Short mmCIF file of C-alpha atoms in Angstrom, two decimals:
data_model
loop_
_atom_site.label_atom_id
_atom_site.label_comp_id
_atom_site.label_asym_id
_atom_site.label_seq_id
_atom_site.Cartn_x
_atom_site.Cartn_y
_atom_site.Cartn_z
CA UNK H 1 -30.96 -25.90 -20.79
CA UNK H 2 -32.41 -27.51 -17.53
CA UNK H 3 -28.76 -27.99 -16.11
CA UNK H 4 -27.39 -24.38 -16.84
CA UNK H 5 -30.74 -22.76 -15.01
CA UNK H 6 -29.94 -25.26 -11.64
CA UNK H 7 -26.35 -24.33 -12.29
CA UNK H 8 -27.31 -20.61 -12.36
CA UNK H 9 -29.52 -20.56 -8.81
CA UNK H 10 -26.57 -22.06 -7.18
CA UNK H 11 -24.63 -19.12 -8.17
CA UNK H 12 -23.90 -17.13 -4.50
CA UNK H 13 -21.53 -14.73 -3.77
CA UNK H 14 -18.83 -15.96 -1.85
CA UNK H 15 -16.88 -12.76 -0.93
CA UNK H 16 -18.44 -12.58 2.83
CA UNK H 17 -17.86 -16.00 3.99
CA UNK H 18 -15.06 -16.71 2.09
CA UNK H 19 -12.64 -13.41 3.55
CA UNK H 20 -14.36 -13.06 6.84
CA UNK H 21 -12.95 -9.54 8.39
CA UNK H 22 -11.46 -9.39 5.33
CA UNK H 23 -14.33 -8.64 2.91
CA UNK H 24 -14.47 -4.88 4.37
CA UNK H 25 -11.05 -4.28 2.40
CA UNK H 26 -10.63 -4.00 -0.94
CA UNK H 27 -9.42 -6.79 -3.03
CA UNK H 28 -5.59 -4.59 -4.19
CA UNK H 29 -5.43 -4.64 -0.01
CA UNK H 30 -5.77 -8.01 0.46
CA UNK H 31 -3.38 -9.09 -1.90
CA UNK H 32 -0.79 -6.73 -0.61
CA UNK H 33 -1.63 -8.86 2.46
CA UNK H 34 -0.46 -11.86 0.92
CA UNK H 35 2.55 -10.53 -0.95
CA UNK H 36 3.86 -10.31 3.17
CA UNK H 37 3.05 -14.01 3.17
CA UNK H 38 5.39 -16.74 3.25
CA UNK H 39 5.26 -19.03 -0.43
CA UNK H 40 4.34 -22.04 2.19
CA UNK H 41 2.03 -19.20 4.14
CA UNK H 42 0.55 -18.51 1.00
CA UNK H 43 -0.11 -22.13 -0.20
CA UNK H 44 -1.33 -22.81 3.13
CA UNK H 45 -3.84 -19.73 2.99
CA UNK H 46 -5.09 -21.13 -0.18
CA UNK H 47 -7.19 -23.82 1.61
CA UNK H 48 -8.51 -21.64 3.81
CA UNK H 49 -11.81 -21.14 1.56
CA UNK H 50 -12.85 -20.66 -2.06
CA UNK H 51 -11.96 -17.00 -2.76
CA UNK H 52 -8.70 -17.53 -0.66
CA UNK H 53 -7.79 -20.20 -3.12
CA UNK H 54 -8.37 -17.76 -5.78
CA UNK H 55 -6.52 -15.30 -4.40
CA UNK H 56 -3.82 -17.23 -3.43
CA UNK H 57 -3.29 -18.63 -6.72
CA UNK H 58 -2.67 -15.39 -8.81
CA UNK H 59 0.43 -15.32 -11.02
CA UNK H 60 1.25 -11.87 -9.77
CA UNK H 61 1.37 -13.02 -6.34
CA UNK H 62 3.94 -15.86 -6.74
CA UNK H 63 6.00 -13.39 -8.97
CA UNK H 64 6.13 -11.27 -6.16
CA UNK H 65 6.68 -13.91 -4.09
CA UNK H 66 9.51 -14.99 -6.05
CA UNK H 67 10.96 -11.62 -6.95
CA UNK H 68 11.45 -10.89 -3.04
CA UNK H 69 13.40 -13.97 -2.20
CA UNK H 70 15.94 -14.78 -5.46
CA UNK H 71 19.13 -13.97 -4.79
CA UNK H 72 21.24 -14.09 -8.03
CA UNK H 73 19.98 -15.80 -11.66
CA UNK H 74 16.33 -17.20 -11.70
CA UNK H 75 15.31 -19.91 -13.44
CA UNK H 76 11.69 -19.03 -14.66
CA UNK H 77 9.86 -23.22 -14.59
CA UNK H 78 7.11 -22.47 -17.07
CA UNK H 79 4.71 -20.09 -14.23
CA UNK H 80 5.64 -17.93 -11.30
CA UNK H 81 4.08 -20.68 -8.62
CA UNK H 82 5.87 -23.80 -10.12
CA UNK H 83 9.46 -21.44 -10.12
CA UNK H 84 8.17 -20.38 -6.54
CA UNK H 85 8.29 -23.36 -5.28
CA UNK H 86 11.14 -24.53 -6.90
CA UNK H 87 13.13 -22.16 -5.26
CA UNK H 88 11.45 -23.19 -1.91
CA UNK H 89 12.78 -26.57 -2.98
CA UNK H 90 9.43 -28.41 -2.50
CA UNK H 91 9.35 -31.79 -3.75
CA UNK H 92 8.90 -32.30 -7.40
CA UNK H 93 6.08 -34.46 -7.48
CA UNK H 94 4.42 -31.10 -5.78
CA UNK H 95 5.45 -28.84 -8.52
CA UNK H 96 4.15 -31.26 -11.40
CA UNK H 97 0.81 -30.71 -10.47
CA UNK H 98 0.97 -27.10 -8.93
CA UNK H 99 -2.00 -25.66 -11.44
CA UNK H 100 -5.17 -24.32 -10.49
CA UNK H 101 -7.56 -27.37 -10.66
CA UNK H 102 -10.48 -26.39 -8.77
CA UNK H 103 -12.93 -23.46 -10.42
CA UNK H 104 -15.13 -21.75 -8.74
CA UNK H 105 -17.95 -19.56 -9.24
CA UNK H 106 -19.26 -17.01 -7.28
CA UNK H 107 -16.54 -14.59 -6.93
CA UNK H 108 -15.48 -11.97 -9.32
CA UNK H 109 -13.09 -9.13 -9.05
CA UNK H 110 -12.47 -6.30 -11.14
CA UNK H 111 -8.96 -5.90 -9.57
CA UNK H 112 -7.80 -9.34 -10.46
CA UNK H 113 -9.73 -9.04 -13.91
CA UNK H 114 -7.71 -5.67 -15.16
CA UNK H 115 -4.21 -6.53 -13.70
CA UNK H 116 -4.69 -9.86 -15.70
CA UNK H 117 -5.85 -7.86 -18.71
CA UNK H 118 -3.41 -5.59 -19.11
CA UNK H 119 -0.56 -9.06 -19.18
CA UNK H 120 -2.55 -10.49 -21.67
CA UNK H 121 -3.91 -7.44 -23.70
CA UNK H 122 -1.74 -6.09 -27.29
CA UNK H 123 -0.80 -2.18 -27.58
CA UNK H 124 -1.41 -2.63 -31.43
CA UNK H 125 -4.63 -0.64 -31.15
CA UNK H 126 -3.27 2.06 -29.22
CA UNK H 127 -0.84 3.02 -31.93
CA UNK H 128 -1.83 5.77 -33.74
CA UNK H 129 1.72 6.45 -35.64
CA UNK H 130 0.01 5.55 -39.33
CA UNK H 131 1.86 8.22 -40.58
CA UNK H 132 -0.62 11.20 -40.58
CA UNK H 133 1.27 12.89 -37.76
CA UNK H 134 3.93 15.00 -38.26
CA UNK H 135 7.65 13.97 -37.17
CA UNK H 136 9.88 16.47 -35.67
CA UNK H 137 13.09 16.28 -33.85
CA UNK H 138 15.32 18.48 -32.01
CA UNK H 139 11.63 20.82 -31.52
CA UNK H 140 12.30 23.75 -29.01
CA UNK H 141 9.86 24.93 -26.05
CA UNK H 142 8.84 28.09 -27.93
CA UNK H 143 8.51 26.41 -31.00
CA UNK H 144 6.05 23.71 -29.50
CA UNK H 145 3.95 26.32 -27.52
CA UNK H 146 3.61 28.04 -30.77
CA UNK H 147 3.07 25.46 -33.36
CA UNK H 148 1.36 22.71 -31.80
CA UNK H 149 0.24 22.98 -28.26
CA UNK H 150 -3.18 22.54 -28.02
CA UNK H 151 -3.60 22.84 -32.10
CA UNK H 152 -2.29 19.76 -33.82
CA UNK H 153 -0.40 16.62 -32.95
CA UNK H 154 3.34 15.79 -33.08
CA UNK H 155 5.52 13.03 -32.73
CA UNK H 156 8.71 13.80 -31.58
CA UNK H 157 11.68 11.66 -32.78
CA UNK H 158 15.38 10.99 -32.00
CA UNK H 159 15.44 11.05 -28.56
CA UNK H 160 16.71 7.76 -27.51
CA UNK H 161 19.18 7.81 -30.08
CA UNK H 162 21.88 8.65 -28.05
CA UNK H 163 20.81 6.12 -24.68
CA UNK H 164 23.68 3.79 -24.66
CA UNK H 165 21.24 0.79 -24.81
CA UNK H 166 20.87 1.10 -28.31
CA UNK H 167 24.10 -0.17 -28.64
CA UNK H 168 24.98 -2.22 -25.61
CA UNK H 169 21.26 -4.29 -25.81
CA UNK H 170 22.01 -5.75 -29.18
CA UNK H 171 22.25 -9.45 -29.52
CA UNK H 172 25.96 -9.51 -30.20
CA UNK H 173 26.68 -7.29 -27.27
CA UNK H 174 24.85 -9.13 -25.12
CA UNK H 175 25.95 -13.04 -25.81
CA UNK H 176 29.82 -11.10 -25.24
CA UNK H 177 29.17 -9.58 -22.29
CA UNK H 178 26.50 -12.75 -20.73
CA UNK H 179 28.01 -15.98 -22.59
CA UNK H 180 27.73 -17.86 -19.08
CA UNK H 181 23.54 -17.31 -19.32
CA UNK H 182 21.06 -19.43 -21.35
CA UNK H 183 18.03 -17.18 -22.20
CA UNK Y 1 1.68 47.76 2.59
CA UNK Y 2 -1.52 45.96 3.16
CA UNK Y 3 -2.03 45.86 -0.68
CA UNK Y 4 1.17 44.54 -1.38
CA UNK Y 5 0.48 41.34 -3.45
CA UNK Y 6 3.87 39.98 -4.56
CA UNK Y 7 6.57 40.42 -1.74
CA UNK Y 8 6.06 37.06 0.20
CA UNK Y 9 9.98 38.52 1.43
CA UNK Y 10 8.28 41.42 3.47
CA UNK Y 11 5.10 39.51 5.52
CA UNK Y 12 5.75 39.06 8.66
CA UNK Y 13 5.47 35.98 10.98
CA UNK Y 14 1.96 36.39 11.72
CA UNK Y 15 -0.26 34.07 10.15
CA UNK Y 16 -4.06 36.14 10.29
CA UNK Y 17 -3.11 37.52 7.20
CA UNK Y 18 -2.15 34.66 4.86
CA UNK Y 19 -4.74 32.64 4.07
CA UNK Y 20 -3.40 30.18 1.97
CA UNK Y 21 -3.98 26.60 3.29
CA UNK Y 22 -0.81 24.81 1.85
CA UNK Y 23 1.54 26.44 4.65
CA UNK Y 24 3.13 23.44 6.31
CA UNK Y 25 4.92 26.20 8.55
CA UNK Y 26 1.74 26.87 10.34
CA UNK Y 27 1.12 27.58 13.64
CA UNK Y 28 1.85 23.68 15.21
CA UNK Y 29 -1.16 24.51 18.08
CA UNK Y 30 -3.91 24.74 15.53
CA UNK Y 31 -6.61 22.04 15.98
CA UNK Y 32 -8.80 20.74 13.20
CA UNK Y 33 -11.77 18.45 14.14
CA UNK Y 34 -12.30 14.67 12.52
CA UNK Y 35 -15.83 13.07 13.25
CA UNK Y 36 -15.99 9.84 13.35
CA UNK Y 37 -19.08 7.67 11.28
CA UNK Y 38 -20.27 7.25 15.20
CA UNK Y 39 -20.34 10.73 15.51
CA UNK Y 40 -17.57 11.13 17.81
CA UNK Y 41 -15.25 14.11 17.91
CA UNK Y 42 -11.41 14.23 18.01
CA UNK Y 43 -9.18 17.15 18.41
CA UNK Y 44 -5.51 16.58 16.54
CA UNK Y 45 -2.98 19.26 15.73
CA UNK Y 46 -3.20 20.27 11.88
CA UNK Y 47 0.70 18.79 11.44
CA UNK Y 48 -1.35 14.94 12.71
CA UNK Y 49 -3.93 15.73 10.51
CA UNK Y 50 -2.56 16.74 7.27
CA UNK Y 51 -0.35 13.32 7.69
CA UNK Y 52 -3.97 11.99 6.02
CA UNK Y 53 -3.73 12.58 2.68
CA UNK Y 54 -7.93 12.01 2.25
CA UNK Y 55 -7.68 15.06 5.31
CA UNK Y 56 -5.14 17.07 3.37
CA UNK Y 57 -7.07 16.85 0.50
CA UNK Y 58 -10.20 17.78 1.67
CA UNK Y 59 -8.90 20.94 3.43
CA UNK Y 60 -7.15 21.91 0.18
CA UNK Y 61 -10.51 22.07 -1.53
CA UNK Y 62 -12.50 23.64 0.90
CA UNK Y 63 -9.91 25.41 3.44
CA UNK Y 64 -12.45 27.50 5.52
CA UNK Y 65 -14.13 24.38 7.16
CA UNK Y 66 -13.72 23.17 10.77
CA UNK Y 67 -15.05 19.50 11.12
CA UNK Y 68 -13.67 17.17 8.79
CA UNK Y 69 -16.38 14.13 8.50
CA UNK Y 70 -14.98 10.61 7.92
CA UNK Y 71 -17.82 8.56 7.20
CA UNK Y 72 -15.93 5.44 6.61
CA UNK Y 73 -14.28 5.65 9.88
CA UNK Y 74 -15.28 4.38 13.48
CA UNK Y 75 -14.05 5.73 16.60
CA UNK Y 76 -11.87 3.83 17.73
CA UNK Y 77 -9.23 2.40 14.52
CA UNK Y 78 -9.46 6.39 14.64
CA UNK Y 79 -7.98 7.15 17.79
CA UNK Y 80 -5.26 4.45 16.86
CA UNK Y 81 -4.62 5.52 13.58
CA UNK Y 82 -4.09 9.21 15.41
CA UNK Y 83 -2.04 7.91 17.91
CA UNK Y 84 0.64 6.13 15.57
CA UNK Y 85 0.76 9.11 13.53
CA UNK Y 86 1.87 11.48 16.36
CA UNK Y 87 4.55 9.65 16.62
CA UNK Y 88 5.58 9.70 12.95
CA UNK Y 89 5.18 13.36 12.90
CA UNK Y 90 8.21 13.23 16.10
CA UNK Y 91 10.63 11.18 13.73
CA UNK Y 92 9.78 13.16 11.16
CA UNK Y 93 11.16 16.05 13.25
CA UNK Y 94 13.99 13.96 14.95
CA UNK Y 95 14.57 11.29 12.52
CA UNK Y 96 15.52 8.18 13.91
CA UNK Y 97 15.21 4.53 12.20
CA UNK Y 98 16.50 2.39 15.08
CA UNK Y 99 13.39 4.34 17.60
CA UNK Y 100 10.83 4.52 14.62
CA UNK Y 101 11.30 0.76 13.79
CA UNK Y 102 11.36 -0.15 17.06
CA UNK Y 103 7.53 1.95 17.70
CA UNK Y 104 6.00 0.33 14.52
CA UNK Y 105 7.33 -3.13 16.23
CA UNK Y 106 5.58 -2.29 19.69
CA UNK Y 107 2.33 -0.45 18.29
CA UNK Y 108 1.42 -3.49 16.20
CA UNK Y 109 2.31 -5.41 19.04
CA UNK Y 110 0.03 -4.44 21.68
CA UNK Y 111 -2.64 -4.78 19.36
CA UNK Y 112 -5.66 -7.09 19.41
CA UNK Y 113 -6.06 -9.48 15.86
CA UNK Y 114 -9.07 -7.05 15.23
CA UNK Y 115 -7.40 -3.96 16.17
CA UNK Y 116 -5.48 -4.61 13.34
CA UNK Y 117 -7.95 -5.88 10.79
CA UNK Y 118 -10.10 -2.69 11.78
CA UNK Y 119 -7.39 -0.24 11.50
CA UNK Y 120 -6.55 -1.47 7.72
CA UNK Y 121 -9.68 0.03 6.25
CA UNK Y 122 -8.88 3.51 8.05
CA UNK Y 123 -5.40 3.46 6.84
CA UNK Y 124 -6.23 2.65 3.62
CA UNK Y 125 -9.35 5.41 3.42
CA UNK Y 126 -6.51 8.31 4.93
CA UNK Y 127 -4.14 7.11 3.05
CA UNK Y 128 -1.65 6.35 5.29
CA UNK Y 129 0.91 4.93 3.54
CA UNK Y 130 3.62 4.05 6.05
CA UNK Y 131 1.05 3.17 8.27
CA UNK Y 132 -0.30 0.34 5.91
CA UNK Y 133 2.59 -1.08 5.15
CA UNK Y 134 3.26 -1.79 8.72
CA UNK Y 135 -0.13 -3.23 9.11
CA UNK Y 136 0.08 -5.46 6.13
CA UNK Y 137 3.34 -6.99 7.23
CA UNK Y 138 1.64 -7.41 11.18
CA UNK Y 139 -1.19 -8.87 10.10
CA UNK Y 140 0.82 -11.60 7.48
CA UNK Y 141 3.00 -12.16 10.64
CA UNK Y 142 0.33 -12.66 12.88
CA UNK Y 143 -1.00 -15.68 10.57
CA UNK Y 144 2.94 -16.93 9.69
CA UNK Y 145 3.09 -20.41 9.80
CA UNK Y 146 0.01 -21.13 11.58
CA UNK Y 147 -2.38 -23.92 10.30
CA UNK Y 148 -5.23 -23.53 8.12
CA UNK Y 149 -7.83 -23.67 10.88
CA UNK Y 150 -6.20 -20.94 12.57
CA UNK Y 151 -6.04 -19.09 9.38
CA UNK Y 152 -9.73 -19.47 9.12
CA UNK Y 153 -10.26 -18.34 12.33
CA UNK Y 154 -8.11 -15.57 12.60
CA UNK Y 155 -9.69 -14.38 9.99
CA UNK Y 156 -13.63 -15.51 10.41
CA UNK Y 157 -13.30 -17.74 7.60
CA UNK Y 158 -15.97 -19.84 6.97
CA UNK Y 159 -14.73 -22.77 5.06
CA UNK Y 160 -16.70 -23.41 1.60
CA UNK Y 161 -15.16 -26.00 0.89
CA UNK Y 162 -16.74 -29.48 -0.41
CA UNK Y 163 -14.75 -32.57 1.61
CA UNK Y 164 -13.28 -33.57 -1.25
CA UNK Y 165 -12.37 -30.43 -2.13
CA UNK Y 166 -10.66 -30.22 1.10
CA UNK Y 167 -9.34 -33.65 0.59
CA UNK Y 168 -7.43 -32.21 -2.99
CA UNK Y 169 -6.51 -29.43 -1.61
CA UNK Y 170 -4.43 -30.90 1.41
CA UNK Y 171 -2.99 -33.33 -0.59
CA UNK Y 172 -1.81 -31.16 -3.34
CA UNK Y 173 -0.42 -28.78 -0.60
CA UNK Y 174 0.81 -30.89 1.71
CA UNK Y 175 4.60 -29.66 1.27
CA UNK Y 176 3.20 -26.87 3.13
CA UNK Y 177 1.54 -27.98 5.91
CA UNK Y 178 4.69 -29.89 7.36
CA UNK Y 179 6.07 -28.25 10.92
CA UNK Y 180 3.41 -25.95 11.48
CA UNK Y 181 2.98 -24.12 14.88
CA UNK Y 182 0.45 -25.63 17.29
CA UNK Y 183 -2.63 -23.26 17.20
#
């Protein structure tokens, strides 16, 4: 009880010391600062301070990072910093411990918070297909207008049947056409 | 022929009589005002201004005003911001990649560490796309393999860092701090 009350006065916001000139911009601006960056730029940034170290640790980032620079197959290593770096061809003994050790308090962003959430979150309670709605393919303009604009809900159905991928995306398509690849 | 309401085909050139706000074919000598948050005034052509979005916006919802307030904006990112995009709106008339890339190049160039910081903000508020984009990549080339004290001070970093925090931190990054430039 004691501990978590001297934990919570030491709480301070660390935005303003820890960006400098930076704090003025908004935290979506800064990190399009950093996807500019360098991966050794970027690792080097990290020990600037506490909320660069945040920053400069985000999964997004280093896919970004890594997304810019491959040039042919990538080999994802488990996150987007350790396959970052292995592209950069740091030393392994850097890569085994390329986590996020240090944790610190004092810093929140609701940028970082909703770009993680939507990667993490399900879409299973955004469908509303239960079957109440009514199906309908091949549904003309006039017909929509009419019938259901504005008065009652419609799915309508069939139209990717005909996009090619519906064949050529199948499993036995695919291990023809990309033997050479391991997925 | 004054009443007529739907012959666009028959007005002539003169602009008194069309009010509408969205004509980028207006006259190119008419002025519209920005104030800055230090209450300084600046004159641009409407074709410099509307290359705002935040400005373009605000004149499409209330079209019969003269001063357009920016009260995130200080004088003098302003007159920067204004001067760059004078010059897009001449390769937007003369397009040329080679001359455009080769301004961006030069404008970032001449300007101080904070001239840049500063003018981030104001691009970002007017929405200046190309503009930040060319700021971003300055600003991450301006810091491009430079040390982390340089970092920090480039920035106004203060470093909230524990020692052997720092201590971790270098050691768990040192891939990255080999052949850096002297500050």
């Amino acid at each position: 009880m004691e501990i978590s009350q001297v934990e919570a006065l030491e709480y301070k916001d660390r935005r303003a010391e820890g960006l400098g000139n930076l704090q003025v911009l908004p935290d979506e601006l800064i990190c399009s600062i950093l996807d500019n960056l360098t991966p050794r730029d970027v690792a080097r940034s990290a020990c600037a301070s506490s909320v660069m170290y945040i920053l400069c640790n985000e999964e997004p980032l280093w896919m970004s990072l890594c997304l810019n620079r491959v040039n042919g197959p990538l080999k994802y290593k488990g996150s987007w910093k350790k396959t970052a770096l292995d592209l950069e061809n740091v030393p392994e003994e850097y890569q085994e411990r390329c986590g996020k050790p240090l944790q610190f308090n004092g810093f929140s962003s609701l940028f970082l918070y909703k770009r993680l959430y939507r990667c993490h979150t399900t879409l299973s309670g955004f469908n509303f297909d239960d079957g109440n709605v009514e199906r309908k393919g091949d549904l003309s303009l006039e017909e929509f207008s009419q019938e259901y604009d504005g008065r009652k809900p419609v799915l309508l159905v069939g139209l990717a049947d005909t996009w090619p991928a519906r064949n050529t995306w199948a499993i036995d398509q695919l291990s023809l056409k990309l033997w050479r690849f391991s997925f | 022929m004054s009443s007529s309401t739907d012959s666009p085909t028959l007005t002539t050139e003169t602009t008194q009589l069309s009010p509408q706000p969205d004509t980028e074919t207006a006259k190119p000598t008419k002025k519209i005002t920005l104030k800055s948050s230090d209450n300084q005034i600046f004159e641009v052509e409407e074709s410099v201004a509307m290359e705002f979005a935040t400005v373009k916006s605000f004149f499409e919802d209330s079209p019969s005003t003269d001063t357009v307030p920016l009260p995130n904006v200080t004088a003098k990112p302003l007159s920067q911001v204004i001067e760059f995009c004078k010059e897009q709106i001449k390769f937007k008339a003369n397009p040329d990649e080679a001359q455009k890339k080769k301004y961006n190049a030069e404008f970032v160039t001449e300007k101080s560490d904070k001239d840049l910081v500063d003018m981030i903000p104001v691009a970002n508020y007017l929405e200046i796309k190309d503009l930040l984009d060319v700021l971003n990549q300055a600003v991450a080339d301006r810091i491009e393999n430079k040390s982390v004290e340089y970092v920090r001070s480039f920035f106004g970093i203060d470093n909230d860092f524990t020692a052997e925090e720092e201590a971790a931190l270098r050691r768990e990054h040192a891939w990255a701090y080999e052949g850096v430039d002297e500050d």
